[in-house]
mmCIF file of N, CA and C in Angstrom:
data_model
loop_
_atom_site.group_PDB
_atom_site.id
_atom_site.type_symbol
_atom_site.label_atom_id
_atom_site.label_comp_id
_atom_site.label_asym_id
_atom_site.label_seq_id
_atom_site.Cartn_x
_atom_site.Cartn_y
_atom_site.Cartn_z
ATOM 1 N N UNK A 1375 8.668 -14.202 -13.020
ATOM 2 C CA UNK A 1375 9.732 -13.243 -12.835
ATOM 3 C C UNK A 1375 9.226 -11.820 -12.920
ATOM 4 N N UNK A 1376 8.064 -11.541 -14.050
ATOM 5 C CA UNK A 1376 7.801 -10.637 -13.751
ATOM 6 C C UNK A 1376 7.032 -10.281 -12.327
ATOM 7 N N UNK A 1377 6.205 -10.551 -12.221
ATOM 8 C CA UNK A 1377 5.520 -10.337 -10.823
ATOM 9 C C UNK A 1377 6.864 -9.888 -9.664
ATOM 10 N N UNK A 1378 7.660 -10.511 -9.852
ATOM 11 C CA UNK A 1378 8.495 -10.213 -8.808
ATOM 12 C C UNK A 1378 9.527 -9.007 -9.456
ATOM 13 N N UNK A 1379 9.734 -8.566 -10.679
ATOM 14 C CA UNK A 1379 10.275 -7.333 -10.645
ATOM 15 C C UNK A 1379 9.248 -5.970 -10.488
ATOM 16 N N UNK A 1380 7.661 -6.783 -10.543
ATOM 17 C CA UNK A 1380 7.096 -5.447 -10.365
ATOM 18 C C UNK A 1380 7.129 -4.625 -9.200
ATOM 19 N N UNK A 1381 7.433 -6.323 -8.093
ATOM 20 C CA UNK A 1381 6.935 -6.032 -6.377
ATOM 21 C C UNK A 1381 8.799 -5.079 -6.218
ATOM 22 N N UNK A 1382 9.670 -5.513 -6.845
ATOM 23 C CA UNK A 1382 10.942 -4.368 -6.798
ATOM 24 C C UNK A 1382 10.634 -3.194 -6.945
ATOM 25 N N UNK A 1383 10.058 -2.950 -8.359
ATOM 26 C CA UNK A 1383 9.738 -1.740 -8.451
ATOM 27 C C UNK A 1383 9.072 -0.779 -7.732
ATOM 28 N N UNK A 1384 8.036 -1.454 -6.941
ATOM 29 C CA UNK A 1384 7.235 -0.866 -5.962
ATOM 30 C C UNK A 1384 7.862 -0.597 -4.593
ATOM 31 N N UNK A 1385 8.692 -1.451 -4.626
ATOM 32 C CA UNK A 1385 9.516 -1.469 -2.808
ATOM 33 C C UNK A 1385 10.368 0.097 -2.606
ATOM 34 N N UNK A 1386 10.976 0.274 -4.764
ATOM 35 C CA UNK A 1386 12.451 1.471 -4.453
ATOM 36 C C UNK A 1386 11.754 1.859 -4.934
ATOM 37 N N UNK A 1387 9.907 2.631 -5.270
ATOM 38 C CA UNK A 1387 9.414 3.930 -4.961
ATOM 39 C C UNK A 1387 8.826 4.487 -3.689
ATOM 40 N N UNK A 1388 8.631 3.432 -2.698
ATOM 41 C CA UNK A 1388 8.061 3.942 -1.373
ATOM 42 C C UNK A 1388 8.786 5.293 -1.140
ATOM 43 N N UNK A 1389 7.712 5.956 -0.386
ATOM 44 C CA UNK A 1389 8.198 7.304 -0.231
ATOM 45 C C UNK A 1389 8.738 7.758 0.777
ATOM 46 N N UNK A 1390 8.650 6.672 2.010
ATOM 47 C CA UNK A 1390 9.701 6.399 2.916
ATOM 48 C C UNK A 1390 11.181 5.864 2.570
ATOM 49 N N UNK A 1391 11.449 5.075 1.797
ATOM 50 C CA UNK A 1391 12.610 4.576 1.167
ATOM 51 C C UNK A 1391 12.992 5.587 0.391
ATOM 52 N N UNK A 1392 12.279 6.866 0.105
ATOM 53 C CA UNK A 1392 13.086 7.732 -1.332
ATOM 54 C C UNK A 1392 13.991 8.869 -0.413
ATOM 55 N N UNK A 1393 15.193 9.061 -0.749
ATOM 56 C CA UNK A 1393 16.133 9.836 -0.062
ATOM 57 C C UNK A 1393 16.681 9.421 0.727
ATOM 58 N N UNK A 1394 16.312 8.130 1.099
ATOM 59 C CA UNK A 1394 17.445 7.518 2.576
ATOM 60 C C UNK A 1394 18.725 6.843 1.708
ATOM 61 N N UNK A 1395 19.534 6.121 2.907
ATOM 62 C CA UNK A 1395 20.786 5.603 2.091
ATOM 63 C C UNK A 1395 20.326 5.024 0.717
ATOM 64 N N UNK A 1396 21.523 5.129 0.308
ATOM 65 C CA UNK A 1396 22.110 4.249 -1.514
ATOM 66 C C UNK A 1396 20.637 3.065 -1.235
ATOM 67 N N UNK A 1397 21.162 2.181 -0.447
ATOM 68 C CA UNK A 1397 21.029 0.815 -0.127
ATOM 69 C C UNK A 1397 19.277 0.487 -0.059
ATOM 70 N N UNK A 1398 19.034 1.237 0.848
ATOM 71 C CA UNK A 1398 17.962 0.534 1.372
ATOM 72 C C UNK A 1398 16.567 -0.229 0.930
ATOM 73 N N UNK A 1399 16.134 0.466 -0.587
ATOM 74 C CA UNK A 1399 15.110 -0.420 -0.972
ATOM 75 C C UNK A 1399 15.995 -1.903 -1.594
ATOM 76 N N UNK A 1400 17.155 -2.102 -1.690
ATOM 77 C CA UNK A 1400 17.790 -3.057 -2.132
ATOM 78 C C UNK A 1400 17.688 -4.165 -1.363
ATOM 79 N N UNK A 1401 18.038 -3.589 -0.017
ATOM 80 C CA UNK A 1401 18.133 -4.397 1.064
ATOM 81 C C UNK A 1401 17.158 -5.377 1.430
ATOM 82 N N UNK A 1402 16.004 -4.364 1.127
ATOM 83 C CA UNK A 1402 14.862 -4.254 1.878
ATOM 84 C C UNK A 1402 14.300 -5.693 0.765
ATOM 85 N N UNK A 1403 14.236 -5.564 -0.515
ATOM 86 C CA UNK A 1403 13.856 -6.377 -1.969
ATOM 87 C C UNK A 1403 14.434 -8.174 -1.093
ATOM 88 N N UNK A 1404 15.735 -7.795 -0.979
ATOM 89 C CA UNK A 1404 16.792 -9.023 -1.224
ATOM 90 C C UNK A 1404 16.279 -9.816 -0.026
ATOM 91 N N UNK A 1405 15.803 -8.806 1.146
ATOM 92 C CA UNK A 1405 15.684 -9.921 2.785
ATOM 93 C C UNK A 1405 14.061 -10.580 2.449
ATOM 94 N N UNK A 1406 13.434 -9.624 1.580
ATOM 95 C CA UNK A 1406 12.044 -10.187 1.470
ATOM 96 C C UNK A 1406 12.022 -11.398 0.236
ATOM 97 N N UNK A 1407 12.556 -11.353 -0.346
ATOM 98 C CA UNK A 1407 12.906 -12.390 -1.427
ATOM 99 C C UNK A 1407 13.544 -13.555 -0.748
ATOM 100 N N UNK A 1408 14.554 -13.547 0.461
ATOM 101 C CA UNK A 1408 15.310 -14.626 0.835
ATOM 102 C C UNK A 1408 14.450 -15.108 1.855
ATOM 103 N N UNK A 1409 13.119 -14.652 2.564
ATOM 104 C CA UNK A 1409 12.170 -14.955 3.216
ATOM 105 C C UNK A 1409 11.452 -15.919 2.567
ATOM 106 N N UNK A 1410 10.750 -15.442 1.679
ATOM 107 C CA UNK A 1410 10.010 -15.757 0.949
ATOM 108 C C UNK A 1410 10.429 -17.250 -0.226
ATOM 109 N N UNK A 1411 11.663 -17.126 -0.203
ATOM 110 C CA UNK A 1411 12.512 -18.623 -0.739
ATOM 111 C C UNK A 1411 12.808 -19.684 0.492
ATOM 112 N N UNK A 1412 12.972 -19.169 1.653
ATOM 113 C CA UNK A 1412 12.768 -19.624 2.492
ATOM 114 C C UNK A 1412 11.540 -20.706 2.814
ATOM 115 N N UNK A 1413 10.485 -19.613 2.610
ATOM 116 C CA UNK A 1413 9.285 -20.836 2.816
ATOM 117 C C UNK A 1413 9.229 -21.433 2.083
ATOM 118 N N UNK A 1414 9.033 -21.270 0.654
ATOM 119 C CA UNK A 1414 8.837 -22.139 -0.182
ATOM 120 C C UNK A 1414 9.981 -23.658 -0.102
ATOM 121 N N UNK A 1415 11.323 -22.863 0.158
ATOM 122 C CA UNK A 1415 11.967 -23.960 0.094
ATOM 123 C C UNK A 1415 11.804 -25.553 0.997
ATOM 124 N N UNK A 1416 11.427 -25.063 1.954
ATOM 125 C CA UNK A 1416 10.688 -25.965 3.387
ATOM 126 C C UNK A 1416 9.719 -26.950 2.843
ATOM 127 N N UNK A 1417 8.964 -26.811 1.404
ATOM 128 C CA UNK A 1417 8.270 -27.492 0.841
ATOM 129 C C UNK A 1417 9.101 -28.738 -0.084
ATOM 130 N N UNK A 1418 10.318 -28.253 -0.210
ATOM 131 C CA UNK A 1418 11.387 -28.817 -1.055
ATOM 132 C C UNK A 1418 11.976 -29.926 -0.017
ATOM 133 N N UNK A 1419 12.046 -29.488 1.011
ATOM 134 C CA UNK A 1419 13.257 -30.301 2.179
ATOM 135 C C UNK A 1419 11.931 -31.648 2.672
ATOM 136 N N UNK A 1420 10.790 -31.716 2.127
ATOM 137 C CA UNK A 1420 9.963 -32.903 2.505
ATOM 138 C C UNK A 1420 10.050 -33.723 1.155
ATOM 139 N N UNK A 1421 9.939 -33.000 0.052
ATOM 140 C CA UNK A 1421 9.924 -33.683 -1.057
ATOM 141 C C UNK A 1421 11.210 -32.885 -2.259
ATOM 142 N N UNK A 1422 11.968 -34.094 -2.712
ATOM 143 C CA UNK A 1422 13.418 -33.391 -3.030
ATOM 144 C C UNK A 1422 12.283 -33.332 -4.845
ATOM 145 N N UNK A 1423 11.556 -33.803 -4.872
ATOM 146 C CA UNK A 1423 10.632 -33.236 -6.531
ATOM 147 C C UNK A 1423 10.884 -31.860 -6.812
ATOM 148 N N UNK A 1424 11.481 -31.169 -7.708
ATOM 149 C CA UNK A 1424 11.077 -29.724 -8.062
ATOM 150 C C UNK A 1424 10.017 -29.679 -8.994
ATOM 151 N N UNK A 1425 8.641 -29.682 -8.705
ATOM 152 C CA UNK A 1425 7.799 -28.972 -9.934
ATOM 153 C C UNK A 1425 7.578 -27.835 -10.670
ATOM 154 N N UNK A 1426 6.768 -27.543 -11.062
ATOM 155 C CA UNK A 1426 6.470 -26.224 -12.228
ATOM 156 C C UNK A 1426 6.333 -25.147 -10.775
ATOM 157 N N UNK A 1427 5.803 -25.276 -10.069
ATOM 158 C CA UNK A 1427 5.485 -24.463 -8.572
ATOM 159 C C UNK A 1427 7.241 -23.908 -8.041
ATOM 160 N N UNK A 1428 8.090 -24.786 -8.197
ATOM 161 C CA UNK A 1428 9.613 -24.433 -7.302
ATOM 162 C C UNK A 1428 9.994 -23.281 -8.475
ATOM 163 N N UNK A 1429 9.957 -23.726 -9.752
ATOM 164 C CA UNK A 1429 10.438 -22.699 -10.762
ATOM 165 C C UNK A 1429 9.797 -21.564 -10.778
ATOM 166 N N UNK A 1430 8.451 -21.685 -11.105
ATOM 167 C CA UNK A 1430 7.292 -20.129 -10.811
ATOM 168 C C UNK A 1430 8.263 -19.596 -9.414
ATOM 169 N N UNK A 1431 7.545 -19.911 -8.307
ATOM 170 C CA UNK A 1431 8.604 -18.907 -7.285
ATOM 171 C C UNK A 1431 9.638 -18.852 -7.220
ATOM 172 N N UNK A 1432 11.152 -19.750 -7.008
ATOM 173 C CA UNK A 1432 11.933 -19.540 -6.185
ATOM 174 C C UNK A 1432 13.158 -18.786 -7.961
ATOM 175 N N UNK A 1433 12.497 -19.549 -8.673
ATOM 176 C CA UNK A 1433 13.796 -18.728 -9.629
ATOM 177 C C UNK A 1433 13.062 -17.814 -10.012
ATOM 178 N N UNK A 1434 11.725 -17.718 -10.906
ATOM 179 C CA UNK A 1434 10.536 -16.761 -10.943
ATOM 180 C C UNK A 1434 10.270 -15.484 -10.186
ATOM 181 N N UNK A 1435 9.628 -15.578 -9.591
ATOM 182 C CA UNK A 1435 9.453 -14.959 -8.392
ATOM 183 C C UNK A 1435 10.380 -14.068 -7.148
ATOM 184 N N UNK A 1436 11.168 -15.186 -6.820
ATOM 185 C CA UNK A 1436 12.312 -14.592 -5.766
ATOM 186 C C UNK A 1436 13.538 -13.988 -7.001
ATOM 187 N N UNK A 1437 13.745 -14.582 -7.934
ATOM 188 C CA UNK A 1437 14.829 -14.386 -8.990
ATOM 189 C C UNK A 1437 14.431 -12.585 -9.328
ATOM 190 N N UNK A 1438 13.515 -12.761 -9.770
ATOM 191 C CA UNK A 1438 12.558 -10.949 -9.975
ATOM 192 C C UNK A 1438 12.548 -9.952 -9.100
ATOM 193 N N UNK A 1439 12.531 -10.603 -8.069
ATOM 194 C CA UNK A 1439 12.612 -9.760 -6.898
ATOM 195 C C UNK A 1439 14.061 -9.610 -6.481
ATOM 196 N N UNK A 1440 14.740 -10.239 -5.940
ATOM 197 C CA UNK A 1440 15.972 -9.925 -5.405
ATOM 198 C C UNK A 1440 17.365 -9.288 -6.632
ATOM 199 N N UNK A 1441 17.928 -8.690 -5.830
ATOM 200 C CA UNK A 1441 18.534 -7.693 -7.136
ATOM 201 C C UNK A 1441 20.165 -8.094 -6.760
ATOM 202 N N UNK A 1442 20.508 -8.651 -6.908
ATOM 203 C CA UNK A 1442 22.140 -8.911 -7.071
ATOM 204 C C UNK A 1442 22.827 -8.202 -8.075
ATOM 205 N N UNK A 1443 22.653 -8.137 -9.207
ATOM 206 C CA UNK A 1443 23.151 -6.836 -10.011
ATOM 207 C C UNK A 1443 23.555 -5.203 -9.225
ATOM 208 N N UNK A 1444 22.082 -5.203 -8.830
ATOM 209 C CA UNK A 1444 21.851 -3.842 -8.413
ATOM 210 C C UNK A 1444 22.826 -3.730 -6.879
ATOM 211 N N UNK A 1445 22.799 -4.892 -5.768
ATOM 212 C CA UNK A 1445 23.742 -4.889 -4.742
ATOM 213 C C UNK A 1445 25.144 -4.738 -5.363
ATOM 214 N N UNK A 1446 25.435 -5.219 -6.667
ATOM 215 C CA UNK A 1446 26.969 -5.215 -6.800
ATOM 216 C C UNK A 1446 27.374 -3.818 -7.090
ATOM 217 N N UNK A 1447 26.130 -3.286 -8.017
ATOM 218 C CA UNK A 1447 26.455 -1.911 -8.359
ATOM 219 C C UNK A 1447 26.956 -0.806 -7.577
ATOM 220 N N UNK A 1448 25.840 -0.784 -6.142
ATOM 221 C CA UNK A 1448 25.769 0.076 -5.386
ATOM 222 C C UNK A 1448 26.845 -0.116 -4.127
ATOM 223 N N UNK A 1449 27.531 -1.677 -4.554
ATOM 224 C CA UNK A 1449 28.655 -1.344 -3.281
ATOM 225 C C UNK A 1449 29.855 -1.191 -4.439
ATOM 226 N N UNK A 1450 29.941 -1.231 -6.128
ATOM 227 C CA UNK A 1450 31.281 -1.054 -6.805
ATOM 228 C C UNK A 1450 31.064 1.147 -6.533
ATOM 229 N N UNK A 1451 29.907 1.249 -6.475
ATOM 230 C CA UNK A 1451 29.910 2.952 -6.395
ATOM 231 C C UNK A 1451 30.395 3.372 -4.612
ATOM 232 N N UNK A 1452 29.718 2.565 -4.140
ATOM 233 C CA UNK A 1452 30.382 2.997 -2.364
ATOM 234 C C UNK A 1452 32.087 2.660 -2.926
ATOM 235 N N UNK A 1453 32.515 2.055 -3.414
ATOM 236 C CA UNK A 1453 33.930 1.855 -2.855
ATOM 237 C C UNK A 1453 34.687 2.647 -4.132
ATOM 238 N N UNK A 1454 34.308 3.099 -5.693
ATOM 239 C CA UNK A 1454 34.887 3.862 -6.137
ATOM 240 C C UNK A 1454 34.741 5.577 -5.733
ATOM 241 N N UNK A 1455 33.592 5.734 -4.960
ATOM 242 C CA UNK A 1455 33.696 7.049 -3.884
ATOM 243 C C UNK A 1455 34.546 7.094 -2.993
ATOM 244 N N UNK A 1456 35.353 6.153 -2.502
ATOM 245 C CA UNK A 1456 35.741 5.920 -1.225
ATOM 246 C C UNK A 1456 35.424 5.377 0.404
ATOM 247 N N UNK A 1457 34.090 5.101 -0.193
ATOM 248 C CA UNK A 1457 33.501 4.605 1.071
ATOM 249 C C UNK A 1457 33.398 3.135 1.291
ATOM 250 N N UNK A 1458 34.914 2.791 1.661
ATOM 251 C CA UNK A 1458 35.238 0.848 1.598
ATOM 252 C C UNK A 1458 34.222 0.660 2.576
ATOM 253 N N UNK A 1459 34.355 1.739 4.133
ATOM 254 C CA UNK A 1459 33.441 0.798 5.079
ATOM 255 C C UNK A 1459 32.174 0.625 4.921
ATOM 256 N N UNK A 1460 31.476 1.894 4.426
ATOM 257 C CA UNK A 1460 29.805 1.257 3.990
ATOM 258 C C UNK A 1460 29.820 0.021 2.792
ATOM 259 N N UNK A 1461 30.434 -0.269 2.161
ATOM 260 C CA UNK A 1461 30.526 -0.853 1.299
ATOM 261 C C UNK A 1461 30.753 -2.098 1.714
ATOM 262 N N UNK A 1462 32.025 -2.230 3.064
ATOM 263 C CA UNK A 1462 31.805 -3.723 3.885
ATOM 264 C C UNK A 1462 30.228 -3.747 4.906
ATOM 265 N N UNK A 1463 29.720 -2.813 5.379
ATOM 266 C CA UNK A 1463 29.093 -2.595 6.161
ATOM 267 C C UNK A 1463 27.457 -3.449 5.245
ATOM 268 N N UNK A 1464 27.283 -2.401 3.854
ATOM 269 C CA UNK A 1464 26.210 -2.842 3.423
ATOM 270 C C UNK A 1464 26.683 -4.608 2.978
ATOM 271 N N UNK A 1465 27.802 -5.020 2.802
ATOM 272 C CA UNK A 1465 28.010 -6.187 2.229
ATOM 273 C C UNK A 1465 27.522 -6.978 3.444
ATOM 274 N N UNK A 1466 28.169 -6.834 4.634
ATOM 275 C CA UNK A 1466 27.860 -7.671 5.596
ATOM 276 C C UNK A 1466 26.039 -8.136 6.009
ATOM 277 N N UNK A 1467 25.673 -6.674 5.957
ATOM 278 C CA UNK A 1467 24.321 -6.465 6.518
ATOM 279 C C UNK A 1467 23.363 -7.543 5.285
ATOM 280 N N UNK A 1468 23.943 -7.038 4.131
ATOM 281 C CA UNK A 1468 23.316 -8.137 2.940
ATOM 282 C C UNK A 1468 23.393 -9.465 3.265
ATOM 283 N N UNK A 1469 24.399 -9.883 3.243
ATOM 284 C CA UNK A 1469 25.230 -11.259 3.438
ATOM 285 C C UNK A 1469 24.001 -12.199 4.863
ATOM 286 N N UNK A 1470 24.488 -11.156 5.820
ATOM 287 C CA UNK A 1470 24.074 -12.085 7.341
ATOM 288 C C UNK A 1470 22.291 -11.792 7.376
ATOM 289 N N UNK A 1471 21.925 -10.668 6.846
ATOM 290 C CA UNK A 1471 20.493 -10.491 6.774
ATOM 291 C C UNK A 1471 19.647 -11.481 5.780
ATOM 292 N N UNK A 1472 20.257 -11.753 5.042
ATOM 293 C CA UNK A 1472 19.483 -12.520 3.787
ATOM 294 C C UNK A 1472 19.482 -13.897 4.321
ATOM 295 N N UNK A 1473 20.879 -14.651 5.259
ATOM 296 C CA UNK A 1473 20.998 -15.956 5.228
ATOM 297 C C UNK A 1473 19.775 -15.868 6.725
ATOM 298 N N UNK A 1474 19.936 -15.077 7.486
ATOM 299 C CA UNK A 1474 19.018 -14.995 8.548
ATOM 300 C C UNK A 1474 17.568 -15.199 7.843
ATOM 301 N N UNK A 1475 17.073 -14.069 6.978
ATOM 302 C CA UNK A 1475 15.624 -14.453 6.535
ATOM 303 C C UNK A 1475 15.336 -15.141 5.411
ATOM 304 N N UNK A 1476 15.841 -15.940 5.172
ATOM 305 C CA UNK A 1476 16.422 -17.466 4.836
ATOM 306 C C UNK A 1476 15.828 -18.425 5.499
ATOM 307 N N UNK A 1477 16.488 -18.532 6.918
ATOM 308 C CA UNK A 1477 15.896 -19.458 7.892
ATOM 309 C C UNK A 1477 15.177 -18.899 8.523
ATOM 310 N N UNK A 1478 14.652 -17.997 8.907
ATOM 311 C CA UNK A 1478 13.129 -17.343 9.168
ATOM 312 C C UNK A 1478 12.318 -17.657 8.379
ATOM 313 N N UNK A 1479 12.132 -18.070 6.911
ATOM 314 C CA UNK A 1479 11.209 -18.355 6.146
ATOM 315 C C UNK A 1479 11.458 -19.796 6.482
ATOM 316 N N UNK A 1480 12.374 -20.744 6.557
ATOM 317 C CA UNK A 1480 12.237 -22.313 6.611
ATOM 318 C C UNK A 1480 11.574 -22.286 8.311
ATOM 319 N N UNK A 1481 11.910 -21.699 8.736
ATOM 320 C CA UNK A 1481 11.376 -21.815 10.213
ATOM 321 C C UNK A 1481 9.967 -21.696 10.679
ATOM 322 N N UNK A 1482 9.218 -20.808 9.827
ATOM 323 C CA UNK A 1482 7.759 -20.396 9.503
ATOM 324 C C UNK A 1482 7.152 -21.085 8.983
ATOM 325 N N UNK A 1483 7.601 -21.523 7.938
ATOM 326 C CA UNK A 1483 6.807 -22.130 6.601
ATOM 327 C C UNK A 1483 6.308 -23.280 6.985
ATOM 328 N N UNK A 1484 6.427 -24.326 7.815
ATOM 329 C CA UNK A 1484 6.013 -25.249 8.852
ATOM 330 C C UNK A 1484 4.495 -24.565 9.280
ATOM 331 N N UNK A 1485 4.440 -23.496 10.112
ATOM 332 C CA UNK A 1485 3.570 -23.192 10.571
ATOM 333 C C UNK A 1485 2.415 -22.634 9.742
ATOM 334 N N UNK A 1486 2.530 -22.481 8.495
ATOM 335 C CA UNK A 1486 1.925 -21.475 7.645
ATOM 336 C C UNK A 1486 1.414 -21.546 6.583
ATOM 337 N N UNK A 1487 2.223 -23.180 5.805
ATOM 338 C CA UNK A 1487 1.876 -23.579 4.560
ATOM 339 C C UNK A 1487 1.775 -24.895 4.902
#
């Protein structure tokens, strides 16, 4: 888990990510984390075994990395500003982006691992 809150930490200091929207190193954490559970998970769908390996990454690892706290925060502040539509906007983009690189990682992980 740690390893994967360090790779957070590193994503929301890029210095391209500093000053752009609320959102974006969040975004950016959550689609690479749901990638990345992705592949691993593809290892799961041959063998339903969870070993010490499924826990290290997918709760470990992806758990550290992806920030659900921090998404809830930043859309309860879009919508007590007033801004419902970024707030559906970033929800959606979260929502359909994550389940997408999701199956981009099961779709890969065939080829790769």
């Amino acid at each position: 888990g740690g390893s994967g809150s360090m790779l957070r930490l590193l994503i929301s200091r890029q210095d391209f990510l500093q000053g752009k929207s609320l959102f974006i190193a969040t975004l950016a954490a959550n689609l690479i984390a749901c990638f990345i559970l992705g592949l691993i998970a593809h290892r799961y769908t041959l063998s339903p075994i969870r070993d010490w390996s499924w826990y290290l990454f997918a709760t470990g690892f992806c758990g550290g990395l992806s920030t659900f706290s921090t998404f809830s925060l930043e859309n309860l502040e879009l919508i007590v500003s007033g801004q419902w539509s970024m707030a559906l906007i970033y929800t959606s983009i979260s929502i359909l982006g994550c389940l997408l690189a999701l199956w981009a990682g099961l779709l890969v992980s065939p080829k790769i691992l």
